[in-house]
C-alpha positions as CSV (number, residue, x, y, z in Angstrom):
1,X,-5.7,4.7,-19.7
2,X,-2.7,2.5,-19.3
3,X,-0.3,5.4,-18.3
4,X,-3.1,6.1,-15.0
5,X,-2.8,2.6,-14.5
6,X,0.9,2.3,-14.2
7,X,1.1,5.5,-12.3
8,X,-2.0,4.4,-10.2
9,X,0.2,0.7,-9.7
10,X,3.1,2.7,-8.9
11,X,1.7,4.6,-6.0
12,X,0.1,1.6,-4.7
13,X,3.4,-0.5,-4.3
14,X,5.1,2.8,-3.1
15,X,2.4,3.2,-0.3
16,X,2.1,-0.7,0.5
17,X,6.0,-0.7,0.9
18,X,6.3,2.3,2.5
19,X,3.8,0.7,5.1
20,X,5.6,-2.2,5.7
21,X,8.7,-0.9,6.5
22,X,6.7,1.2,9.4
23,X,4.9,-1.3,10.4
24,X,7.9,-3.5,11.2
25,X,9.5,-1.8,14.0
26,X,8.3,0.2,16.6
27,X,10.3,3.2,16.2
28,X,11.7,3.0,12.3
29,X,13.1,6.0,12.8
30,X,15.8,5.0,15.3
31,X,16.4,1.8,13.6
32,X,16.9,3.4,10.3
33,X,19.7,6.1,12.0
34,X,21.6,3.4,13.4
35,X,22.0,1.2,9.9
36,X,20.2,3.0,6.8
37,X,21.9,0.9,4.6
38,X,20.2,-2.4,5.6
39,X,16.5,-1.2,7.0
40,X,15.1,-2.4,3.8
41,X,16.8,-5.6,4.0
42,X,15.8,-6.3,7.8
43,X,12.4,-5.7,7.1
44,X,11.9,-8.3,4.4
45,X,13.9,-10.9,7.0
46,X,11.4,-9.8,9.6
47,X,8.1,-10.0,7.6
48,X,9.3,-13.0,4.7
49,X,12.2,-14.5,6.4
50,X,15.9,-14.7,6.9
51,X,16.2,-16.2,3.7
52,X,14.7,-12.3,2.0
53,X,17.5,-10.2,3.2
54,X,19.8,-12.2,0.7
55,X,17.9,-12.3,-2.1
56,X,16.6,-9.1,-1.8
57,X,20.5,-7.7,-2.1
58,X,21.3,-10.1,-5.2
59,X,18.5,-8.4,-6.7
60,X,19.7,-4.8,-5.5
61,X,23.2,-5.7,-6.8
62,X,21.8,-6.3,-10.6
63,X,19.1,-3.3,-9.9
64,X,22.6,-1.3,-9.3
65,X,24.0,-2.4,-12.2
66,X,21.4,-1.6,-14.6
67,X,20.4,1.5,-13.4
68,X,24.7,2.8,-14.0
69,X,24.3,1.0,-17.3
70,X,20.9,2.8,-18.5
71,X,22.7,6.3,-16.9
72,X,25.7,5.8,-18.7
73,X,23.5,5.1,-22.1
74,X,21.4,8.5,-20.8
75,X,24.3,10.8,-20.2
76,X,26.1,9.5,-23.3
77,X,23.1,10.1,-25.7
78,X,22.5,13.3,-23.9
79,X,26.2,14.6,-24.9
80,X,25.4,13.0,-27.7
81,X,22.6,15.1,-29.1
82,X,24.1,18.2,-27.4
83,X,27.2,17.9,-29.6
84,X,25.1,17.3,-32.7
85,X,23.3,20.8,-31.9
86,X,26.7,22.6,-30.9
87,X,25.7,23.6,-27.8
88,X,28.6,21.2,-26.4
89,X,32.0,20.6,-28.9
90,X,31.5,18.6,-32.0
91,X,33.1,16.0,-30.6
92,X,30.7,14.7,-28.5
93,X,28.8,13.9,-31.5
94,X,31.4,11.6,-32.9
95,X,30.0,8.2,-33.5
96,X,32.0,4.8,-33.4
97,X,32.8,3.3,-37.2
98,X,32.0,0.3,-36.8
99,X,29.7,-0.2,-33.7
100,X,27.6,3.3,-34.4
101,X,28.0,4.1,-30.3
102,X,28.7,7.9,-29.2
103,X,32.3,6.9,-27.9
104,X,33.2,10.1,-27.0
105,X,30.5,11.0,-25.1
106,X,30.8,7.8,-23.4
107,X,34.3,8.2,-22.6
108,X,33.8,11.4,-21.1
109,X,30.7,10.0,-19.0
110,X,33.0,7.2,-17.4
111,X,36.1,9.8,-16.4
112,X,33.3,12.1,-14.9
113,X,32.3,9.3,-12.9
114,X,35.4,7.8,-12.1
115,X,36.4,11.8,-10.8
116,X,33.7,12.0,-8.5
117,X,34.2,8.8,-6.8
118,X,37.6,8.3,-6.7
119,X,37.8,11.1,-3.7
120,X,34.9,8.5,-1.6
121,X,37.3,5.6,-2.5
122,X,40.5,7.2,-1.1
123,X,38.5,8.5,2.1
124,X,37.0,5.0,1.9
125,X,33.6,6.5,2.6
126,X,30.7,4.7,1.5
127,X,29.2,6.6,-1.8
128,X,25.1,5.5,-1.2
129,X,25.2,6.8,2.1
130,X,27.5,10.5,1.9
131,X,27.0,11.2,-2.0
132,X,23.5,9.8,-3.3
133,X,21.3,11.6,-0.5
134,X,22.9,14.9,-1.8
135,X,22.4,14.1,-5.4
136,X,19.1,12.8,-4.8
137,X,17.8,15.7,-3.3
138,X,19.3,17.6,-6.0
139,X,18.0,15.4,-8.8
140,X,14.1,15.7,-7.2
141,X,14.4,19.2,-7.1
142,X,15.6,19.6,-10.6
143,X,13.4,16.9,-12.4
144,X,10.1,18.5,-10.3
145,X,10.8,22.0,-11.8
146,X,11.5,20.7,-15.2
147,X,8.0,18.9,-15.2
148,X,6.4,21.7,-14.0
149,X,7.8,23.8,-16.8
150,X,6.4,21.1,-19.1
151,X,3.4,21.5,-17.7
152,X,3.5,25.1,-18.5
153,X,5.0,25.3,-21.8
154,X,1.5,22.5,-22.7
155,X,-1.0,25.1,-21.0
156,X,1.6,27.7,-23.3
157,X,1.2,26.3,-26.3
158,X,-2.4,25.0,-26.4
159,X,-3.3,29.0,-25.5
160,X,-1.2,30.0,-28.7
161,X,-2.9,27.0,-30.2
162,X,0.1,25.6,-31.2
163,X,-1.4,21.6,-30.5
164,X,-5.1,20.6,-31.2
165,X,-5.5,18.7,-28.1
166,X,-8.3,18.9,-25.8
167,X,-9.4,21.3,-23.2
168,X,-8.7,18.1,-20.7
169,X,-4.9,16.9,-22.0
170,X,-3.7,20.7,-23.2
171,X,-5.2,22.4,-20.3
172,X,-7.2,21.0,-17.0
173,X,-4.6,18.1,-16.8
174,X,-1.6,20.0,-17.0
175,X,-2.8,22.5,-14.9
176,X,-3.9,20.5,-12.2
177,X,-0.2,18.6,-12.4
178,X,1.2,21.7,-12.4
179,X,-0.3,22.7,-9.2
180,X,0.2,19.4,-7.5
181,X,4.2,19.5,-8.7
182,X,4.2,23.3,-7.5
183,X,3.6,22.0,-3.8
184,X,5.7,18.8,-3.9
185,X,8.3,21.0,-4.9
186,X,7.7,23.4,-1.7
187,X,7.5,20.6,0.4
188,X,10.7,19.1,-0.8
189,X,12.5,22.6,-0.4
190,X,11.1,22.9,3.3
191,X,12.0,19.2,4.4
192,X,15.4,19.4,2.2
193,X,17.4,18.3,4.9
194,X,15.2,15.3,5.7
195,X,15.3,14.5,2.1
196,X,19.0,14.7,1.3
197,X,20.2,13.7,5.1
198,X,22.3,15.9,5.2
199,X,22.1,16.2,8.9
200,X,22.6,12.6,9.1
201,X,26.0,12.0,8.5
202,X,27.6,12.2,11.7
203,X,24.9,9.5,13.0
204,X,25.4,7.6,9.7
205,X,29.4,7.9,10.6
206,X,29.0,7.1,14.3
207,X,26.3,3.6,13.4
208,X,28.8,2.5,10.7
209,X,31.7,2.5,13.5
210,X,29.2,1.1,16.2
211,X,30.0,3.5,18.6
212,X,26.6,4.1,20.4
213,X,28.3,7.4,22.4
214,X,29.2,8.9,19.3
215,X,25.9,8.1,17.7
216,X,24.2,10.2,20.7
217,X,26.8,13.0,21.1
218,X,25.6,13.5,17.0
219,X,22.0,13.8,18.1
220,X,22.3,16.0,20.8
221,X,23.3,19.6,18.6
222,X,20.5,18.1,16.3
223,X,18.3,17.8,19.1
224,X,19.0,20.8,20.9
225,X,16.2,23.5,20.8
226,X,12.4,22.5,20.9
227,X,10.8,19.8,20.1
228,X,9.8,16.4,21.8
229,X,13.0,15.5,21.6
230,X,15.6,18.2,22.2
231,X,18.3,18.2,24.9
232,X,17.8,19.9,27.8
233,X,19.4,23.4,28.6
């Protein structure tokens, strides 16, 4: 019961803030293109205040912070428990002497990370708006088929009665998850674009330089074709 309650919470503040953020501007799709960095930010100033923005980006700053630390811990345990069952070097399952910490693994976490955005810190391009769209797409993608397959391998294994659940946990629930994963999945695959922005960037480029021409020269090959909004021929 408590784990529908969190996930019935979750949606709820998901929904109500998704709302809000509509419901601030008449067209939140233009304002977002111009400065996606900072919708979020305008709309609390706009519906709580100018003193929101501020606090609302102190907050996002720790937020960022303990979201790399709990990765780092993540990816580290991960190598970890992969080294401990040889399917990575043996290394990676070295622990620290005296502290007990997978050191290795943590090591090679922090030079991965450093590799992959030392190339947006020479270009001086800004990592949450050119790197996380594409990893976030690729991340929904990847932990939406991996819960399907959980919900699979349940339905599997209560068939082989390999757990002594209930018809509801072993079978209707995961089933019906299963399903509703199956089309968030197709959905996510046919709106990829809009879910990475990948055919953003130019318009992300041209706002961040406040060069309105550019930003409309980057909508017009976007536009072009049909639609409400395409260029004419």
């Amino acid at each position: 019961m408590a784990t529908y309650s969190a996930l019935s919470l979750l949606v709820l503040v998901f929904m109500g803030s998704t709302w809000s953020i509509v419901a601030a501007f008449d067209d939140v799709q233009t304002v977002a293109a111009e400065d996606p960095g900072s919708l979020i930010f305008r709309t609390a100033d706009i519906s709580l205040g100018t003193w929101a923005g501020g606090a609302l980006s102190v907050i996002v700053a720790f937020s960022f912070l303990a979201s790399g630390v709990a990765f780092h811990n993540m990816a580290s345990r991960y190598m970890f428990a992969l080294g401990r069952s040889r399917l990575l070097p043996s290394r990676f399952a070295t622990v620290h002497r005296r502290y007990g910490t997978p050191y290795i693994s943590g090591a090679v976490q922090i030079a991965i990370s450093i590799i992959l955005l030392a190339p947006f810190v020479i270009a001086q391009s800004d990592p949450i708006i050119n790197l996380f769209p594409a990893v976030s797409g690729i991340t929904s993608l990847s932990l939406t088929a991996l819960m399907i397959g959980c919900c699979i391998s349940v339905v599997t294994a209560s068939f082989k009665r390999l757990v002594n659940e209930g018809i509801w946990s072993a079978r209707l629930a995961p089933t019906i998850a299963g399903v509703g994963l199956t089309s968030i999945c197709a959905i996510i695959i046919a709106h990829y674009q809009e879910v990475t922005g990948s055919d953003s960037r130019c318009r992300a480029d041209a706002a961040a330089a406040s060069d309105r021409r550019n930003l409309r020269s980057c909508d017009l090959p976007a536009r072009s074709g049909s639609g409400p909004g395409a260029a004419p021929g």
